[in-house]
Tab-separated table of C-alpha atoms in Angstrom:
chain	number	residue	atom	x	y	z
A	8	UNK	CA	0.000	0.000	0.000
A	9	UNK	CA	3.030	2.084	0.955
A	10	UNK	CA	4.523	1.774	-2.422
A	11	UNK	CA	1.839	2.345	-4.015
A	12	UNK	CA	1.163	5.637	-2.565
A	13	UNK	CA	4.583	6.703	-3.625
A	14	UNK	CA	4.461	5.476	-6.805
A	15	UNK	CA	1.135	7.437	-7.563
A	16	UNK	CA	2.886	10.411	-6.344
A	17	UNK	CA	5.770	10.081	-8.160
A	18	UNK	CA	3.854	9.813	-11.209
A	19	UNK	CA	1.697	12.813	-10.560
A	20	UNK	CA	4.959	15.243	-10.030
A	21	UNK	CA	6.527	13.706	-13.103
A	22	UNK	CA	3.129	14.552	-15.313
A	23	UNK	CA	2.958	17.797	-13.435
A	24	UNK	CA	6.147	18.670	-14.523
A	25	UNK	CA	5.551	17.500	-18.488
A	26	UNK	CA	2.530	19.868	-18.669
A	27	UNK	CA	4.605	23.055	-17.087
A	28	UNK	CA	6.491	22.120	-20.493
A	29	UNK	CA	3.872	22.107	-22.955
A	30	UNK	CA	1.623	25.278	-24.038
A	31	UNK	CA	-15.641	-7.215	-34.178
A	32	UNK	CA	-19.273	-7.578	-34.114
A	33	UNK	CA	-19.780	-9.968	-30.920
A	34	UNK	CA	-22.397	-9.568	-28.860
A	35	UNK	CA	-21.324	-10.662	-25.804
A	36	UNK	CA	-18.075	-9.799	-24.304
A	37	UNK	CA	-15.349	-10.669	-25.835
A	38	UNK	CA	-11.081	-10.194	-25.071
A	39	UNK	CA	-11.168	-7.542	-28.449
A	40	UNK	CA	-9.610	-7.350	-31.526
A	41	UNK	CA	-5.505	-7.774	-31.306
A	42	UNK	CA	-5.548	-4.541	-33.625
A	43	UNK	CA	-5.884	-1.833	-31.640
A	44	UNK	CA	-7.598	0.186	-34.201
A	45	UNK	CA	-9.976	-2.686	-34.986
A	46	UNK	CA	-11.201	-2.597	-30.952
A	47	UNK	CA	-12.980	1.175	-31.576
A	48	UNK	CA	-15.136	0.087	-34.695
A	49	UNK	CA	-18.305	-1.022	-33.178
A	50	UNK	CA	-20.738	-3.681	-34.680
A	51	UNK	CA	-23.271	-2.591	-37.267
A	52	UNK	CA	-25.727	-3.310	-36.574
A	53	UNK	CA	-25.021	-3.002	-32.349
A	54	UNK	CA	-26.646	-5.856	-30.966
A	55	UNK	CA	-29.490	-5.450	-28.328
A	56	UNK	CA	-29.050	-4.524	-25.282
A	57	UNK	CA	-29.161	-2.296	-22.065
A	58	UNK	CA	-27.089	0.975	-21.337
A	59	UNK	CA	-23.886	-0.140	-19.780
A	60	UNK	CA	-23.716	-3.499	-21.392
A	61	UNK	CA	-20.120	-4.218	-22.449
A	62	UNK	CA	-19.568	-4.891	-25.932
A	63	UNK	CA	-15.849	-6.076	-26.246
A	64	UNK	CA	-12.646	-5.614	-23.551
A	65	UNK	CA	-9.410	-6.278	-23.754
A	66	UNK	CA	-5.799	-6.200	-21.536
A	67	UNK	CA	-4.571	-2.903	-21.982
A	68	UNK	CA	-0.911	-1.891	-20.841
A	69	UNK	CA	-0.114	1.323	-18.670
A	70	UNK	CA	2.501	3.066	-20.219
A	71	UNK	CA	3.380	4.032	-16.473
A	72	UNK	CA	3.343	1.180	-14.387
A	73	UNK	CA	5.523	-1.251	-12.716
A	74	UNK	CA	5.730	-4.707	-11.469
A	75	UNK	CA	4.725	-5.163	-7.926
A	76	UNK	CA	4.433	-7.616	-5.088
A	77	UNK	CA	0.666	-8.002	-5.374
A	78	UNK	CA	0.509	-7.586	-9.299
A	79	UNK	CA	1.188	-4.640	-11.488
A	80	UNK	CA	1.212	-1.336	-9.703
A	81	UNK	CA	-1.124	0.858	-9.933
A	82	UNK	CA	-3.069	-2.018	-11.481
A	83	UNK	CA	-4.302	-3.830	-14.193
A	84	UNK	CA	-5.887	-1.930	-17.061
A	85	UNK	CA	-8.669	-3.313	-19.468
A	86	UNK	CA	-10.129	-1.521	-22.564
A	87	UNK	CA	-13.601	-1.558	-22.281
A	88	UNK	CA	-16.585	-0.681	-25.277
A	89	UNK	CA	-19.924	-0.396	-24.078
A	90	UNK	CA	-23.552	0.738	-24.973
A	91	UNK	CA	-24.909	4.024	-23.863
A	92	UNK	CA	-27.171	6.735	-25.144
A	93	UNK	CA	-26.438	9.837	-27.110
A	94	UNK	CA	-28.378	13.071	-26.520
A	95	UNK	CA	-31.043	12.193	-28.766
A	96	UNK	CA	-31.871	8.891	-27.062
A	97	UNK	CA	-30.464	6.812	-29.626
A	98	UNK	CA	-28.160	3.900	-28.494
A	99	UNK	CA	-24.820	4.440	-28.990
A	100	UNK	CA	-21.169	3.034	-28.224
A	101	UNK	CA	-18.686	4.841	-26.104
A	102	UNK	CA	-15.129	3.236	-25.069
A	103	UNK	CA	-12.609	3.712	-22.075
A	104	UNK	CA	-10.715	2.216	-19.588
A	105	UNK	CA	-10.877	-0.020	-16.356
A	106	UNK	CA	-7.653	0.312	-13.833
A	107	UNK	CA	-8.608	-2.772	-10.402
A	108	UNK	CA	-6.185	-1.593	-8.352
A	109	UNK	CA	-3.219	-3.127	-6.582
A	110	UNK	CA	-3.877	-1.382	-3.588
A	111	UNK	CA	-5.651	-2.624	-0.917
A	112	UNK	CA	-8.999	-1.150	0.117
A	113	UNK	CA	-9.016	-0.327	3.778
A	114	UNK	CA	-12.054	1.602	4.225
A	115	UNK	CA	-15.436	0.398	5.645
A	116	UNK	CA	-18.119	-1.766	3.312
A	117	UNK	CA	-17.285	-2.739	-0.310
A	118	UNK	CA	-14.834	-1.256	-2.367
A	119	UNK	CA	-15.634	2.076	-4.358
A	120	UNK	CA	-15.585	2.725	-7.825
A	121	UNK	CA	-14.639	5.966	-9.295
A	122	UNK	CA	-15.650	6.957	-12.923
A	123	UNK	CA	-13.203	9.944	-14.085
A	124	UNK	CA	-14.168	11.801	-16.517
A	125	UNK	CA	-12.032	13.327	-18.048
A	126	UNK	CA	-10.753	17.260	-19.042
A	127	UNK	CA	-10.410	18.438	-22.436
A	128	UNK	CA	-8.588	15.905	-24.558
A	129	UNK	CA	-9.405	17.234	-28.195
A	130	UNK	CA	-11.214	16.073	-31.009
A	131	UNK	CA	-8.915	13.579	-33.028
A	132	UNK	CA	-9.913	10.014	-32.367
A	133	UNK	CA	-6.213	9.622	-31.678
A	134	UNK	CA	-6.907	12.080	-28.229
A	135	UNK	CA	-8.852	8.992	-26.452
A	136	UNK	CA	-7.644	8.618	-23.030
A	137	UNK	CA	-7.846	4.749	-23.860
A	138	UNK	CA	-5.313	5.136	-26.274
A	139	UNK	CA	-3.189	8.359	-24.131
A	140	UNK	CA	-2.655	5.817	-21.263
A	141	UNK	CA	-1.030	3.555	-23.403
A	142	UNK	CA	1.546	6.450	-23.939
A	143	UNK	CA	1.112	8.850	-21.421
A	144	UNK	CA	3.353	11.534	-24.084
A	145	UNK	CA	2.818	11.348	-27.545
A	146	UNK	CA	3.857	13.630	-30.583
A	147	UNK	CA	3.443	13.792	-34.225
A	148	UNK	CA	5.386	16.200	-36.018
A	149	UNK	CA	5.052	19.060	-36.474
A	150	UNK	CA	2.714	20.445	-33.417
A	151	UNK	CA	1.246	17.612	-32.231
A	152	UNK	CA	2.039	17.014	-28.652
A	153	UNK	CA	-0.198	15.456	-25.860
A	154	UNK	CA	0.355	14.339	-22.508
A	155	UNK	CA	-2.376	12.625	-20.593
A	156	UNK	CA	-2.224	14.437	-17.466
A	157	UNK	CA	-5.423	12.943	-16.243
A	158	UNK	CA	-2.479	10.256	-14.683
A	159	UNK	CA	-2.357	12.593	-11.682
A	160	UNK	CA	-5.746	12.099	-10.694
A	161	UNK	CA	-6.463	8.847	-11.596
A	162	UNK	CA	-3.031	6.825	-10.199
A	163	UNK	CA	-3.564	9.343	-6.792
A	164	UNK	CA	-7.552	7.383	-6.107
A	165	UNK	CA	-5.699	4.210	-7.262
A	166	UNK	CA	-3.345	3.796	-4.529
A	167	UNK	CA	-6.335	4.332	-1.772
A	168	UNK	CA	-7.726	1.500	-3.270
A	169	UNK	CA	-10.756	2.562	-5.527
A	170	UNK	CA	-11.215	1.059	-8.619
A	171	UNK	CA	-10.838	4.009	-11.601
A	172	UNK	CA	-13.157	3.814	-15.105
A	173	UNK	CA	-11.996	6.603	-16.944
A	174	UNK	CA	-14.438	7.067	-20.025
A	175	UNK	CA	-13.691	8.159	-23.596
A	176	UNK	CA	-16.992	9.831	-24.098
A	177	UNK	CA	-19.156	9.552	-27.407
A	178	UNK	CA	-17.086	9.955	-30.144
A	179	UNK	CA	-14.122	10.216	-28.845
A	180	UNK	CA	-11.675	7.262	-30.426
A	181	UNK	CA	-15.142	5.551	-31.970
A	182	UNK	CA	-16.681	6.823	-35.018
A	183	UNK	CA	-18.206	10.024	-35.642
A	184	UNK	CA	-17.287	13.463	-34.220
A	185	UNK	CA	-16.625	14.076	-30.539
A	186	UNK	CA	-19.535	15.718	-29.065
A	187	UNK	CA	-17.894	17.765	-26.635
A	188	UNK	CA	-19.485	19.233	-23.890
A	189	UNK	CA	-22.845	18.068	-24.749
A	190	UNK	CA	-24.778	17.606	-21.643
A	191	UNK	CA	-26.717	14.794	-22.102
A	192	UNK	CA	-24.497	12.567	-24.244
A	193	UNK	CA	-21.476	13.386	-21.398
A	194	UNK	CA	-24.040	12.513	-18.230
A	195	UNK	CA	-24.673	8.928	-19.989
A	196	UNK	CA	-21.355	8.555	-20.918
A	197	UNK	CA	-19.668	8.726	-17.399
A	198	UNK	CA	-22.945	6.834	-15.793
A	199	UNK	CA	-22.642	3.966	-18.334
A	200	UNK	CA	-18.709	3.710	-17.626
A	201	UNK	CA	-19.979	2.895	-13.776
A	202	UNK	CA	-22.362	0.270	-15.178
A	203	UNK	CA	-20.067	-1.334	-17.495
A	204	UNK	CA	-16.892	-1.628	-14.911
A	205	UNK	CA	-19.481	-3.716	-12.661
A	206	UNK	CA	-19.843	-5.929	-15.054
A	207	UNK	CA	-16.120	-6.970	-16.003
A	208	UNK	CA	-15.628	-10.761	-14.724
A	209	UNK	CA	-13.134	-11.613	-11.987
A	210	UNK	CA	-12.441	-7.174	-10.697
A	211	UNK	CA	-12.625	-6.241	-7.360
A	212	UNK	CA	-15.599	-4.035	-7.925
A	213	UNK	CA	-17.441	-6.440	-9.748
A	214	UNK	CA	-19.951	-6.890	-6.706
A	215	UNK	CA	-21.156	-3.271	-5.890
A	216	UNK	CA	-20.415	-0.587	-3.615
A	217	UNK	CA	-19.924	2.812	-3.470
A	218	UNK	CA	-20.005	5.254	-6.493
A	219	UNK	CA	-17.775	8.422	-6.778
A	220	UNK	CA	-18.313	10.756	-9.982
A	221	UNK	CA	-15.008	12.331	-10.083
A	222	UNK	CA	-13.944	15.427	-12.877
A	223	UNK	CA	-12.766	18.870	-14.196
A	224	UNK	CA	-13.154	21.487	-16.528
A	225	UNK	CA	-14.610	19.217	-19.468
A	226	UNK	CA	-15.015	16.419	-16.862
A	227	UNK	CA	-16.610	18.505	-14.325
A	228	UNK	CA	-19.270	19.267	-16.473
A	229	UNK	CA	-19.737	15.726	-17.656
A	230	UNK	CA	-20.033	14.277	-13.919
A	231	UNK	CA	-22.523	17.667	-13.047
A	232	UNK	CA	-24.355	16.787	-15.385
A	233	UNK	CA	-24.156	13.036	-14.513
A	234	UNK	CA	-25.029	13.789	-10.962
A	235	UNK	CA	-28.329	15.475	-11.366
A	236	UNK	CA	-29.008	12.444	-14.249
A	237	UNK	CA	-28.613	9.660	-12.012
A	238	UNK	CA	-31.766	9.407	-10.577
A	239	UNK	CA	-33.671	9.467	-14.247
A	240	UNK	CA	-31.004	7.533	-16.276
A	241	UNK	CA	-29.452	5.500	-13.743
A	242	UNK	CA	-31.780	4.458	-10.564
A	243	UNK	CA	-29.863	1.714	-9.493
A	244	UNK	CA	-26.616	3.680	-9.017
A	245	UNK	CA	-25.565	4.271	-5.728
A	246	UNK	CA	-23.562	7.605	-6.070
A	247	UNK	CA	-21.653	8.583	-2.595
A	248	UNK	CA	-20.489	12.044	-4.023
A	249	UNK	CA	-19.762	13.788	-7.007
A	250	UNK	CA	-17.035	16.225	-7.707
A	251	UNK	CA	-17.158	18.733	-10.312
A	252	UNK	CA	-14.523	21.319	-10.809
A	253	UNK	CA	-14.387	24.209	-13.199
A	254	UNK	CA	-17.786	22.653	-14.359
A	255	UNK	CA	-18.853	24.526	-17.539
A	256	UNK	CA	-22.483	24.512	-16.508
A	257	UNK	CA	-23.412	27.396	-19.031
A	258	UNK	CA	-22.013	27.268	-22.341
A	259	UNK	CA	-23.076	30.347	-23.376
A	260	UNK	CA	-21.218	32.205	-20.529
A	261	UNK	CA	-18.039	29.508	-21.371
A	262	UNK	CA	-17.859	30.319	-24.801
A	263	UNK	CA	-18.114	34.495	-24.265
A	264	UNK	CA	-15.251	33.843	-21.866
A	265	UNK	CA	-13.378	31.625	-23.629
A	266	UNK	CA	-12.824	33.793	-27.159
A	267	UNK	CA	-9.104	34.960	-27.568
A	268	UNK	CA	-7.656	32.852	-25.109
A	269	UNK	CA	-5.035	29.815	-25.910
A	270	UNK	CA	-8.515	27.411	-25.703
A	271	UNK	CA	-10.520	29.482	-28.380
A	272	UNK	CA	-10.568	26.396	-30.774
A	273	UNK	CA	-12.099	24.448	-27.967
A	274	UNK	CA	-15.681	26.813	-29.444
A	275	UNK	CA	-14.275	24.658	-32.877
A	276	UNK	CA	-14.817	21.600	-30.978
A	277	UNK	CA	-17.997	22.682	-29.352
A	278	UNK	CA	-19.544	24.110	-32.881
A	279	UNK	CA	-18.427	20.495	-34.279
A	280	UNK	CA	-20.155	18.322	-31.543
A	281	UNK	CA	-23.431	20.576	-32.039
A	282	UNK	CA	-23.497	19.355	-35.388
A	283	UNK	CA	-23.297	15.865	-34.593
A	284	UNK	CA	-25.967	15.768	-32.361
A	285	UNK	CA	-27.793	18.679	-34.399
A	286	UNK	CA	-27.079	18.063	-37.846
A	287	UNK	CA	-29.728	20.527	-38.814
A	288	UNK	CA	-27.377	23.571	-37.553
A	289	UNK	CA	-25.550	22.737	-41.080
A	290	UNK	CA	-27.187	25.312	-43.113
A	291	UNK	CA	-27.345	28.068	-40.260
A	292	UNK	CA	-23.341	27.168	-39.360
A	293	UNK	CA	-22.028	27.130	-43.038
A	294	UNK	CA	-24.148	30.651	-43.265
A	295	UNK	CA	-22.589	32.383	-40.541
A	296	UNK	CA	-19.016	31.499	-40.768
A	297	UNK	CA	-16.463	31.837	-43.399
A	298	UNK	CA	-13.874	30.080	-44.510
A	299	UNK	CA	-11.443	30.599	-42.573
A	300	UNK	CA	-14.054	29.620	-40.194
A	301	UNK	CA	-14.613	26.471	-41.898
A	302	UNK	CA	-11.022	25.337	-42.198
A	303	UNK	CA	-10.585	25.903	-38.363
A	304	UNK	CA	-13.377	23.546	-37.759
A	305	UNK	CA	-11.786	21.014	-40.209
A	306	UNK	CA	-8.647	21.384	-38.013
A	307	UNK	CA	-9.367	21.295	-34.942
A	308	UNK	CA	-11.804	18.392	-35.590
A	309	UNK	CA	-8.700	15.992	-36.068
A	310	UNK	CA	-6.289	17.788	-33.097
A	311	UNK	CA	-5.682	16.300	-29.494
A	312	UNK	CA	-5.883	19.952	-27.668
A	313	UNK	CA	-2.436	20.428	-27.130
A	314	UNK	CA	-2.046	20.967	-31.028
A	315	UNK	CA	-4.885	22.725	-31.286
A	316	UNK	CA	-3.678	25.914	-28.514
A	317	UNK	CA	-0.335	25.933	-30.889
A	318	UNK	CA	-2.676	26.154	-34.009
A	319	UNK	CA	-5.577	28.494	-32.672
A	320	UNK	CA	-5.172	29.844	-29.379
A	321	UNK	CA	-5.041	33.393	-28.532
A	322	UNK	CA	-7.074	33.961	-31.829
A	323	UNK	CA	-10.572	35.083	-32.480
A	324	UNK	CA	-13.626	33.779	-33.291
A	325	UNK	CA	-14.536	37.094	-35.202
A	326	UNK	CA	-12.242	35.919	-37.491
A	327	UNK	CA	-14.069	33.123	-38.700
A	328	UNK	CA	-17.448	34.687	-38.858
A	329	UNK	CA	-19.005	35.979	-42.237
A	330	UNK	CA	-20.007	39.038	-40.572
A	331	UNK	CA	-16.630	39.904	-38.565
A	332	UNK	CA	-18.735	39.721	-35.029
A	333	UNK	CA	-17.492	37.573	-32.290
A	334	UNK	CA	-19.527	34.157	-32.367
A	335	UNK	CA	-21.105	34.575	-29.065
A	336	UNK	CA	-22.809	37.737	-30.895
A	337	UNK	CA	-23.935	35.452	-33.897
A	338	UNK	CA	-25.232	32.763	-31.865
A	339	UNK	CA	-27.651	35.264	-29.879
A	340	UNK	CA	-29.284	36.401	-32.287
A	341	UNK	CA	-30.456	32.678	-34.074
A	342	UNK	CA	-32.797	31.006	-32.142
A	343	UNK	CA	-32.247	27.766	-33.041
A	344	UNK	CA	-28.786	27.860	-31.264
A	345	UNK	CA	-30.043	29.658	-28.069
A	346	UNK	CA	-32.257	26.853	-27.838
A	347	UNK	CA	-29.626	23.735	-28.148
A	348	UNK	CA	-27.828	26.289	-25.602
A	349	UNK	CA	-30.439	26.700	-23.217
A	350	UNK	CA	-30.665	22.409	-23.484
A	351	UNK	CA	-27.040	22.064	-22.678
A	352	UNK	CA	-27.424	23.900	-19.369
A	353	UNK	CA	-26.792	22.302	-16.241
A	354	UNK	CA	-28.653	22.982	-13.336
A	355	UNK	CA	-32.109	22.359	-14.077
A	356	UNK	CA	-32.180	19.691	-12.520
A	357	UNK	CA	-31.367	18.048	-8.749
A	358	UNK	CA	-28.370	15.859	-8.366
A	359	UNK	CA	-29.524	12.754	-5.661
A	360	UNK	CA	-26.057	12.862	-3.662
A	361	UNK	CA	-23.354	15.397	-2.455
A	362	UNK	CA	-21.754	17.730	-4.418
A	363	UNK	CA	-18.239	19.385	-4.498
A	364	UNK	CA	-17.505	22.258	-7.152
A	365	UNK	CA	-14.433	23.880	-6.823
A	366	UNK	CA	-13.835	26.876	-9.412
A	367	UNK	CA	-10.848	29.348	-9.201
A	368	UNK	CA	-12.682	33.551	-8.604
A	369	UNK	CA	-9.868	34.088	-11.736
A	370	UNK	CA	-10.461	31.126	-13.668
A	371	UNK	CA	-9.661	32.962	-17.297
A	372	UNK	CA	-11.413	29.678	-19.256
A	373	UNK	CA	-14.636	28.957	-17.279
A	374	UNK	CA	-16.224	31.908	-15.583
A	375	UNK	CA	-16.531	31.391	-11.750
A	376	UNK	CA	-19.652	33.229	-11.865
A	377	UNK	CA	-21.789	30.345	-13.653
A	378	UNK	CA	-20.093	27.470	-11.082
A	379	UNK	CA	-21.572	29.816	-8.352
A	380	UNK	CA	-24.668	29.863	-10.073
A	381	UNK	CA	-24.920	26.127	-10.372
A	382	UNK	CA	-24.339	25.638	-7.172
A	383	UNK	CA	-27.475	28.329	-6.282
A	384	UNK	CA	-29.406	26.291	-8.073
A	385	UNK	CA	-28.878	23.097	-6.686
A	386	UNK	CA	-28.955	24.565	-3.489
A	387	UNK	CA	-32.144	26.203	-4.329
A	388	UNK	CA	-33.697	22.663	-5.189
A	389	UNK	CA	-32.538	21.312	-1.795
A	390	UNK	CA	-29.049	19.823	-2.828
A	391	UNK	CA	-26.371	18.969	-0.165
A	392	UNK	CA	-23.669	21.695	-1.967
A	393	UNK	CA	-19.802	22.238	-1.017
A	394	UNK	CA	-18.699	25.555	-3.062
A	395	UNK	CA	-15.382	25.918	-2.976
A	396	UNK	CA	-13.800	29.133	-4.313
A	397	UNK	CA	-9.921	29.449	-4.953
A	398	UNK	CA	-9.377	32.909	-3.803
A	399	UNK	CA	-6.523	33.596	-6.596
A	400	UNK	CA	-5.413	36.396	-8.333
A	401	UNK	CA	-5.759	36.947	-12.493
A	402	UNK	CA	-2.627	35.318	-13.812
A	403	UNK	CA	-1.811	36.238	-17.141
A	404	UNK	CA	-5.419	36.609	-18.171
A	405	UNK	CA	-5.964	34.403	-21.260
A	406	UNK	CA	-2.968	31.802	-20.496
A	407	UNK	CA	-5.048	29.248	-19.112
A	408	UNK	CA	-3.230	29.717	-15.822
A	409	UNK	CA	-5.986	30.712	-13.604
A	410	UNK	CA	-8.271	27.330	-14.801
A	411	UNK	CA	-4.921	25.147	-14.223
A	412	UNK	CA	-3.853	25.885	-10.913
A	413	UNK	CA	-7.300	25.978	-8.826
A	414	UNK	CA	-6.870	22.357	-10.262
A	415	UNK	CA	-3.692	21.538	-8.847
A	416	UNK	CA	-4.160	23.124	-5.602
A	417	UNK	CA	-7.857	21.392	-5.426
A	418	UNK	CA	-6.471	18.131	-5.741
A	419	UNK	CA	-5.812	17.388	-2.376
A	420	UNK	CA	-9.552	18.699	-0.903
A	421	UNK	CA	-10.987	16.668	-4.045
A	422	UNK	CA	-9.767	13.726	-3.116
A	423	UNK	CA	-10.057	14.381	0.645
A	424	UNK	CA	-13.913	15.006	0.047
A	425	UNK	CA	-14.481	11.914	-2.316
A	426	UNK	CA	-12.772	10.070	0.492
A	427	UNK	CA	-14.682	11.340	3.512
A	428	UNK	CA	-17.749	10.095	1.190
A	429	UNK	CA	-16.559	6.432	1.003
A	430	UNK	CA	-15.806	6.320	4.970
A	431	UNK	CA	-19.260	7.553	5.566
A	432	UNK	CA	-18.788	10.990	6.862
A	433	UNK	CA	-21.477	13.873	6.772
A	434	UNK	CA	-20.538	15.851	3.822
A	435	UNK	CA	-20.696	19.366	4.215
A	436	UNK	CA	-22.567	22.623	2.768
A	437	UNK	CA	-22.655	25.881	2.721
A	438	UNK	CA	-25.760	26.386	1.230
């Protein structure tokens, strides 16, 4: 247990330190397809089933991990495809990956399960944190440079023992475009990735237990939105806590604030998710934006996001409209995409278990103001809330720094909180 702690550590300073550098048609389970590229095709036609069936798994190896004792430290991956719902209510596949842990669990009752979900990986299929923990670093010439720095997070709740799913999301290494930050598609995503771990033969979470919803920025918003989906989509979880930093609960808000930082293109990946879950935007997109416009879209649709700040960060979005307006102003004014807006929001809704959202008062990528107001709201409705605001000054407005350090600095009360869940303490609120 011991070494495993320090191993997790070790690993978290060391991916720390990389990112300071960087701006088979079965239908039952099967072991996969021995091509790795193979595994993320899935049937046609998908066989029937449930959300959170698995559809194929297979051994996957941990780029960072070492031999241990009691097995492979900080465990023993599997890459998992299962069934889940997009935001249309059509069936859908969505892949990831299972870590059972080496680590002993020491806490009271069953052991817990954690789904991560994951912060802003990109667009390209090739950005799937299935595929990233295989490799941890990765680079294709000229600008394409990635490091999977959700390690940190996930190796730290592996060595106390949990068992980690980390989902891909829809679209996200599988067919079809990525739809990022889409509410619903997200919420199913991460609660399907619970389902499906439960049912991988011969784990140590196979039986039950505890729940944890675990994520930030991207992920934050995925497991908010999870949290107040449970009790409609997924009944039969039993969710202990949910953490949700940096959630970007109101797109609209996200995307104003957003604009002209190093993330701008994540709008591209945003405008390129609407259209796969609204492929009737088409004709009001390709009307509204020009070509410049257009080829950023095709770009960033193939990046991991690390490319994509080298490529289009600290640009514009007024660039790429027809009318030379920012596209926060464009999308106000057409109806149509106030409304797919207004359906992305989170907060209508009443998550059935604790809450933590942390969000830095300078976060420069998603506004603190709408994380307060999601917590009102969920307050408002009765929820047990924990806001936590990082009381940090504006660092280099625009650099990303004030999103990225309220996460490093939250780590340890995010993981202290998810904790204090599993051992049965009364989580706290300052509603």
């Amino acid at each position: 247990m011991r070494v495993s702690r320090v191993f997790g550590s070790a690993v978290g300073l060391a991916v720390i330190a990389a990112t300071a550098l960087t701006p088979m048609a079965t239908a039952a389970p099967s072991t996969g397809s021995t091509v790795e590229s193979d595994f993320y095709v899935p049937p046609n036609p998908l066989p029937a089933g449930s959300p959170g069936d698995l559809i194929r798994t297979e051994p996957s190896h941990l780029a960072l991990s070492v031999p241990g004792i009691g097995g492979t430290l900080p465990g023993e991956a599997t890459r998992i495809m299962y069934r889940s719902t997009d935001s249309n209510g059509d069936a859908n596949v969505v892949t990831g990956t299972y870590i059972d842990p080496a680590a002993n669990w020491t806490g009271p009752g069953e052991r817990p399960l954690v789904v991560l979900a994951p912060g802003t990986q990109g667009q390209g299929d090739q950005c799937a944190p299935s595929k990233m923990l295989n490799n941890v670093i990765t680079y294709t010439p000229p600008l394409g440079f990635m490091v999977e720095y959700e390690v940190l997070a996930a190796y730290s709740m592996l060595s106390q023992g949990y068992g980690v799913v980390i989902t891909d999301y829809e679209g996200l290494g599988t067919p079809g475009a990525h739809t990022y930050v889409n509410r619903a598609a997200e919420a199913h995503a991460v609660l399907d990735a619970a389902r499906a771990a439960r049912k991988i033969q011969g784990t140590k979470v196979s039986g039950g237990g505890p729940l944890g919803l675990y994520g930030y920025s991207q992920g934050g918003g995925a497991t908010a939105a999870a949290a107040e989906l449970a009790g409609e989509y997924a009944p039969e979880l039993e969710i202990a806590g949910t953490y949700a930093g940096a959630p970007p609960a109101d797109l609209k808000q996200t995307l104003d604030q957003v604009d002209g930082t190093i993330l701008t293109g994540v709008i591209g990946y945003t405008l390129n998710g609407l259209l796969e879950s609204d492929p009737g935007l088409r004709p009001i997109i390709d009307e509204n934006i020009n070509d410049a416009g257009k080829a950023m879209l095709n770009l960033v649709a193939n990046q991991c996001v690390g490319e994509t700040i080298l490529t289009v960060g600290l640009h514009r979005t007024q660039e790429y409209t027809t009318t030379g307006e920012p596209m926060s102003v464009v999308l106000d004014r057409l109806p149509v995409a106030q409304e797919i807006l207004a359906k992305n929001k989170i907060g209508e809704r009443t998550p059935n278990a604790p809450v933590l959202i942390q969000s830095g008062t300078s976060d420069d990528i998603v506004p603190h103001g709408q994380a307060v107001e999601l917590g009102g709201a969920w307050c408002g409705k009765g929820a047990t809330v924990q806001l936590s605001s990082a009381q940090l000054p504006a660092i280099v407005p625009g650099s990303g720094a004030g999103h990225l350090i309220p996460d490093i600095l939250g780590l340890g009360e995010a993981q202290n909180w998810m904790k204090d869940r599993f051992y049965g303490v009364p989580a706290p609120t300052n509603c």
